[in-house]
Coordinates of C-alpha atoms in Angstrom, one line a residue:
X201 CA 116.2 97.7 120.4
X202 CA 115.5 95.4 117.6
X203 CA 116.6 92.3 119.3
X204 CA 114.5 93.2 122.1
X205 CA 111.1 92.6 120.1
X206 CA 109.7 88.9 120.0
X207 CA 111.2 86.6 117.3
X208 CA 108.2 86.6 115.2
X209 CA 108.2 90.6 114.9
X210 CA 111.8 90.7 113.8
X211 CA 110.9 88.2 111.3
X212 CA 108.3 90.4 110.0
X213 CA 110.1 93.4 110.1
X214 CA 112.6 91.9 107.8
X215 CA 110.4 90.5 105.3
X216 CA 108.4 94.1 104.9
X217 CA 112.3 95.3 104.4
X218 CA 112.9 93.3 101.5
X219 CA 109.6 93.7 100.1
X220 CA 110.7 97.2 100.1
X221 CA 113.8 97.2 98.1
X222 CA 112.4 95.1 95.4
X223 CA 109.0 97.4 95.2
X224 CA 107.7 101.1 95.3
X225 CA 104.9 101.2 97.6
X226 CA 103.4 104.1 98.8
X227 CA 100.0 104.8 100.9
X228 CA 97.1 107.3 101.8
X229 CA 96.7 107.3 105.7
X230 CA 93.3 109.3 106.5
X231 CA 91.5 109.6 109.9
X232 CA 87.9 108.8 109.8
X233 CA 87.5 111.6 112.0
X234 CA 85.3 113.8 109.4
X235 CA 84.7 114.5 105.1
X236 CA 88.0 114.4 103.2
X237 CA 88.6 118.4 102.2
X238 CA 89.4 119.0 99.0
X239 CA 92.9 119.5 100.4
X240 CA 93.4 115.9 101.9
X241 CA 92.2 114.5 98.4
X242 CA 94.8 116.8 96.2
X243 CA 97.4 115.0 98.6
X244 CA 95.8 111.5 97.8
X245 CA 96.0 112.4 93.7
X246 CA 99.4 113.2 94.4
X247 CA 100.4 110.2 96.6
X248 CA 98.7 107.7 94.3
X249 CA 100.6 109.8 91.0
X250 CA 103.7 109.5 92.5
X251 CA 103.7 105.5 93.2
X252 CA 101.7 104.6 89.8
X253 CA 104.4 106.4 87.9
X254 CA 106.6 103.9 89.0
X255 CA 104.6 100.8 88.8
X256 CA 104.2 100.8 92.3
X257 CA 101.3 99.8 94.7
X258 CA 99.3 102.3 96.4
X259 CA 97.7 101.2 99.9
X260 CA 95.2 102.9 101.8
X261 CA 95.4 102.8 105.9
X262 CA 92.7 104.3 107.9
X263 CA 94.6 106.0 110.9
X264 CA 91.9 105.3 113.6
X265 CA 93.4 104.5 116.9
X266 CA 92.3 107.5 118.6
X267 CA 88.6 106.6 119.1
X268 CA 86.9 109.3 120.5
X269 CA 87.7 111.6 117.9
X270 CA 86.2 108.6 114.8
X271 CA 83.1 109.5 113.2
X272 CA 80.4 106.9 112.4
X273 CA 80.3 106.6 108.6
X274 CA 83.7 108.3 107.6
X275 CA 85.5 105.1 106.8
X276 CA 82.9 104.5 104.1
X277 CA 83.1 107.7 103.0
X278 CA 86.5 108.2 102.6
X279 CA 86.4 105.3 100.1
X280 CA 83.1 106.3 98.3
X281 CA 85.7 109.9 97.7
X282 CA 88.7 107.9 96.4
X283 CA 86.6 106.2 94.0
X284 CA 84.4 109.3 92.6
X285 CA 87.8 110.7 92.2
X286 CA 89.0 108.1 90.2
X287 CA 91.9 106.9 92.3
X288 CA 91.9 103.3 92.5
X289 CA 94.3 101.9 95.8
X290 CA 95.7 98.0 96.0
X291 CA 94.8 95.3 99.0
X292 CA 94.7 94.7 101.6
X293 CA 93.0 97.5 103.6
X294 CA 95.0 98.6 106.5
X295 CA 93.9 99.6 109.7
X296 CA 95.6 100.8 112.7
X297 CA 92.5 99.4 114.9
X298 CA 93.7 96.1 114.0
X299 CA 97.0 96.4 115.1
X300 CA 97.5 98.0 118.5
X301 CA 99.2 94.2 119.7
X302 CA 101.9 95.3 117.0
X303 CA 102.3 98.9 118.7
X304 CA 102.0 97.8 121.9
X305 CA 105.2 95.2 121.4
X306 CA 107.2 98.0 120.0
X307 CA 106.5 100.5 122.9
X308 CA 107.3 97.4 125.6
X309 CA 110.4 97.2 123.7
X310 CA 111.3 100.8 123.4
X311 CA 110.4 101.0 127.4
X312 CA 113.4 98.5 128.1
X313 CA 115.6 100.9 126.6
X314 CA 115.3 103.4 129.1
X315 CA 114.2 106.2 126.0
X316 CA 110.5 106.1 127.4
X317 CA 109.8 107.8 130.7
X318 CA 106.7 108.6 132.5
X319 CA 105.0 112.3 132.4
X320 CA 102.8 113.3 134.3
X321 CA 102.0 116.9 133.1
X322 CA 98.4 117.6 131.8
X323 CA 97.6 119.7 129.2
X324 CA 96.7 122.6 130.8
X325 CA 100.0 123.1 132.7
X326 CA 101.6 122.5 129.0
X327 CA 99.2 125.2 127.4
X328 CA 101.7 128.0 127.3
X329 CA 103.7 125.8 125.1
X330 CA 101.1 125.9 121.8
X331 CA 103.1 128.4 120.2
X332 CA 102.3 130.6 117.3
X333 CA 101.1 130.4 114.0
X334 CA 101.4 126.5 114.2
X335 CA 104.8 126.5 115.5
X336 CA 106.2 123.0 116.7
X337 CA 105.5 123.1 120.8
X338 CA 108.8 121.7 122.4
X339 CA 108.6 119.9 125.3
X340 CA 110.3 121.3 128.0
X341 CA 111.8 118.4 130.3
X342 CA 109.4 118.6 133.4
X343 CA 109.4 114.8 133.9
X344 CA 112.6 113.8 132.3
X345 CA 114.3 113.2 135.4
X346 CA 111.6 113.1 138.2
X347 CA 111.3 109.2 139.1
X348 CA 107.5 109.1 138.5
X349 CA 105.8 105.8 139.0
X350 CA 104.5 103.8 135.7
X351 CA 101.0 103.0 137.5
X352 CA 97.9 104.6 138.9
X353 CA 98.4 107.6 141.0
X354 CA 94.9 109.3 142.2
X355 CA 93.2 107.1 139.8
X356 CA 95.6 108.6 136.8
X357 CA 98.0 107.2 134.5
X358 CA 101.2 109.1 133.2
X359 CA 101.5 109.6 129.6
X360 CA 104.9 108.0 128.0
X361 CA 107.3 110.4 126.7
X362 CA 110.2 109.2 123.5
X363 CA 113.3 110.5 125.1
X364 CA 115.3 112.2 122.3
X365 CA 118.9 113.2 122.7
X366 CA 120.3 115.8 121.2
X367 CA 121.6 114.5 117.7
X368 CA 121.2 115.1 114.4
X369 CA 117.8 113.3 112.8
X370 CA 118.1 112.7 109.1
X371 CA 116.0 111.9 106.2
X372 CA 115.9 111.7 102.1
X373 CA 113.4 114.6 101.1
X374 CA 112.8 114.2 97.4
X375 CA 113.5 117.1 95.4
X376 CA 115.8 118.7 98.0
X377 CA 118.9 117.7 100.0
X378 CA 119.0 115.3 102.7
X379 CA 116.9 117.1 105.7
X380 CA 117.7 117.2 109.1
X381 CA 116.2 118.3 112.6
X382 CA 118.0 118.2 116.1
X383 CA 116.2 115.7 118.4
X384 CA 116.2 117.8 121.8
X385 CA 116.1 121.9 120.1
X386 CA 113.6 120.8 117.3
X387 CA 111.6 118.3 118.1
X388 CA 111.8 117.4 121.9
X389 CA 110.2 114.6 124.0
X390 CA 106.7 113.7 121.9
X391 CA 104.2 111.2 123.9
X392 CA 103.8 108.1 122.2
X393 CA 101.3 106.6 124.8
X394 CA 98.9 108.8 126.1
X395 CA 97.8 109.1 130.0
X396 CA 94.3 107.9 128.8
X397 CA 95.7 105.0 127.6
X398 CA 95.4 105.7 124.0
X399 CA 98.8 105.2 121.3
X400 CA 99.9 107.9 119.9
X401 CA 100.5 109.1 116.3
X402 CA 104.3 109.2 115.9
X403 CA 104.8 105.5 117.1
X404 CA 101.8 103.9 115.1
X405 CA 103.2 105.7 112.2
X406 CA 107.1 105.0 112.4
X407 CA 105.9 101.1 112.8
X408 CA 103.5 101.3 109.9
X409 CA 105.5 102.3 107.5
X410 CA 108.3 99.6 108.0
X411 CA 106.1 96.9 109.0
X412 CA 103.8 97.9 105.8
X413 CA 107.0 97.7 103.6
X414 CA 106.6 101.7 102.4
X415 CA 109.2 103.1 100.2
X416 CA 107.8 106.2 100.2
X417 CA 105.3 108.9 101.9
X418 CA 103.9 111.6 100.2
X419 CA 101.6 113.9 102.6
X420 CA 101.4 117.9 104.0
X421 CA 103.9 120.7 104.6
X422 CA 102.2 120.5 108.6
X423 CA 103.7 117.2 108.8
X424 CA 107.5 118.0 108.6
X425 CA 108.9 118.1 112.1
X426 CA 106.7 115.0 112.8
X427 CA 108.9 113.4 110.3
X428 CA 112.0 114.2 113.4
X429 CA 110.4 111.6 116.0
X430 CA 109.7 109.3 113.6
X431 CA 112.6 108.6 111.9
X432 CA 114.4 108.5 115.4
X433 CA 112.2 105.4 116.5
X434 CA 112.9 104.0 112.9
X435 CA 116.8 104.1 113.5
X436 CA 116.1 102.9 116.4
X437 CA 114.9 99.3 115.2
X438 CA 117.7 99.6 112.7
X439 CA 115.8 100.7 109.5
X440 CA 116.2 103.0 107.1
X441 CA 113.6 105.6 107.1
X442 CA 111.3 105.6 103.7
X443 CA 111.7 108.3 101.0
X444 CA 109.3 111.4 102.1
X445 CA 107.9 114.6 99.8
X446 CA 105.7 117.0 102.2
X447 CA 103.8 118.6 99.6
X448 CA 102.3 122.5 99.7
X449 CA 99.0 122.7 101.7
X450 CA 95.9 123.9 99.4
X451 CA 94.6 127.1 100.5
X452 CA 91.4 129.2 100.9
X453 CA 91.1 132.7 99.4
X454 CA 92.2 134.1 102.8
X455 CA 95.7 132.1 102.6
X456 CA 94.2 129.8 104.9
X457 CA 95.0 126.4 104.7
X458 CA 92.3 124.2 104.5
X459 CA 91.5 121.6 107.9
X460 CA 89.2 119.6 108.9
X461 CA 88.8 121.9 112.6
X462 CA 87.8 125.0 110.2
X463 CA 85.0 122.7 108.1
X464 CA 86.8 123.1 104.8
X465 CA 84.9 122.4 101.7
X466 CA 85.1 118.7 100.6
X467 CA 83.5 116.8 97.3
X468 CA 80.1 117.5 98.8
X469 CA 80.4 120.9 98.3
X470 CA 81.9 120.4 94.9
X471 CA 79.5 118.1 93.4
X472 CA 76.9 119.9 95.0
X473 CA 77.6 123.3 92.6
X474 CA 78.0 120.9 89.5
X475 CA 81.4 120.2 89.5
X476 CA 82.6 116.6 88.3
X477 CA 86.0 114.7 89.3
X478 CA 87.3 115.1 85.6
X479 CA 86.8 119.4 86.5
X480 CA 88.7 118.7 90.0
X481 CA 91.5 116.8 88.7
X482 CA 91.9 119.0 85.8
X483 CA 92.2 122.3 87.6
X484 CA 94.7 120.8 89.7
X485 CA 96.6 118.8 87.5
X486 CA 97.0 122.8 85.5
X487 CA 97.9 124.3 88.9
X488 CA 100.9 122.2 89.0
X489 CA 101.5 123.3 85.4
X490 CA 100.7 119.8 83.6
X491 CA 97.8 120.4 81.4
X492 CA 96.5 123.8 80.1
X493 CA 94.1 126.0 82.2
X494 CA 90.4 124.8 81.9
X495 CA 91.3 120.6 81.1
X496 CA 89.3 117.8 82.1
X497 CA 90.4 114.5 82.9
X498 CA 90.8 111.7 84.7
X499 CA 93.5 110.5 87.2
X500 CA 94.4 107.7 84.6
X501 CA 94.1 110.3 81.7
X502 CA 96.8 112.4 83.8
X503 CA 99.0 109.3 84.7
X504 CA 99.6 108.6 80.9
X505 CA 100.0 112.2 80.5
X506 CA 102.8 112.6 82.6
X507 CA 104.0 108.9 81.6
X508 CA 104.5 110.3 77.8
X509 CA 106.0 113.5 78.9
X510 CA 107.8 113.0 82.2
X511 CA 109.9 116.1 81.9
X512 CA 106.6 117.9 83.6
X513 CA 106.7 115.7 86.3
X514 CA 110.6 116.3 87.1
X515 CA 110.4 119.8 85.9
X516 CA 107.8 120.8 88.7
X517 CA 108.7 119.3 91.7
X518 CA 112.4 118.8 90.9
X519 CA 112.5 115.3 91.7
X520 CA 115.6 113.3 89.5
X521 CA 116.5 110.0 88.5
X522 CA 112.9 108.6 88.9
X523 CA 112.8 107.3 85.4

């Protein structure tokens, strides 16, 4: 597949590569879609910890290709979190707005493979397959061999499904063995072009990450199996996937985890009962077991905290040979 993307994107893909191996880089991907909860912004502290106790850059992208779902003001927001909080993230800004041409290359080139087909299921005659308790929905096949057309029928467009055969996906989880998911029993078919035209998340992402140079991704528990169809497109253009941790989710007293959908509390609310970012960082930095109950500090007074004593660092999440 890699030779089958235009000479100038093979030239970038292989620069991002080497920039790669020479650097740590790791980023905070947010959708303006809504207030950060306090749960996104325990992930960011831990992204931005993990690549400025390396030395390495930390990048922001705002993951905003699915418009209808984009609040006005959120973008600004998101920033005016980071920096209450303290974390401070390296240029440029990246946005996945500005690069649907990039996307759009990669999917024309996936489509010649003959691992993209047409679907033309909706969503309510896939509704029985929203399983459980969160449970990853697997696709079952409908359209996988039906010769569907690519265009316009009754005024709709398919979606396009990633074809994924039944083989072993792996990746390097930090602080655990090498992981791995089937492609067809685990994950299935995901859509990485939807029928209303729109990209989807697993192909913007798996092309960010190489074409942003990222070493590694730090980000939720709910993102594992995602982790399946997007290392499979990465093979696919002949990378090596990037380095991942999937972190615990933060919770609410119920054992809830804590979403955007069920209006989690977010630094409003914080700030709002007289808390300040120093409080914040502190009770979660003593969470994880690095400072004593009841500290205050900042993220730069926890970085050289765990700089001068990096045996709490490994000792907590298990992660060797970082230093």
């Amino acid at each position: 597949m890699l030779e089958a993307l235009p000479a100038h994107l093979r030239g970038e893909l292989l620069s991002a590569k080497a920039t790669r191996q020479k650097h740590q880089r790791g980023r905070f991907a947010p959708t303006p879609s809504g207030p950060l909860h306090l749960g996104n912004l325990h992930t960011a502290l831990l992204s931005w910890l993990f690549s400025r106790l390396q030395g390495g850059e930390w990048f922001i992208r705002i993951d905003d290709l699915d418009t209808p779902r984009i609040q006005s003001g959120a973008e600004a927001q998101i920033f005016a979190d980071l920096a209450w909080l303290g974390l401070d993230w390296d240029p440029p800004i990246w946005r996945q707005s500005e690069r649907r041409g990039l996307y759009s290359s990669v999917l024309s080139a996936l489509r010649r493979t003959d691992l993209v087909y047409p679907c033309r299921c909706s969503r309510r005659m896939l509704a029985h397959l929203s399983a459980p308790h969160g449970a990853w929905p697997i696709y079952p096949g409908t359209c996988l061999n039906k010769r569907h057309s690519w265009g316009e029928v009754q005024g709709k467009l398919p979606s396009w499904r990633f074809r994924l055969e039944a083989k072993v996906l792996n990746w390097q989880e930090l602080g655990a063995e090498t992981c791995q998911l089937n492609g067809a029993t685990d994950v299935g078919d995901v859509v990485l072009r939807r029928a209303d035209g729109y990209l989807a998340y697993h192909l913007a992402t798996a092309v960010d990450e190489l074409w942003m140079g990222i070493d590694s991704v730090v980000r939720g528990t709910d993102l594992w199996v995602s982790t399946g169809p997007q290392v499979a497109l990465m093979q696919l253009l002949q990378q090596d996937p990037p380095q991942y941790w999937h972190v615990p989710l933060l919770q609410d007293e119920q054992g809830q985890k804590l979403s955007k959908g069920q209006q989690a509390p977010g630094l409003a609310t914080w700030r709002s009962e007289g808390g300040t970012a120093e409080q914040l960082i502190g009770s979660w930095a003593a969470s994880n077991g690095w400072v004593p109950p009841g500290s205050t500090l900042s993220p730069s007074d926890l970085l050289k905290e765990l700089k001068n004593n990096p045996q709490k660092w490994l000792a907590q999440f298990k992660v060797m040979g970082l230093f």
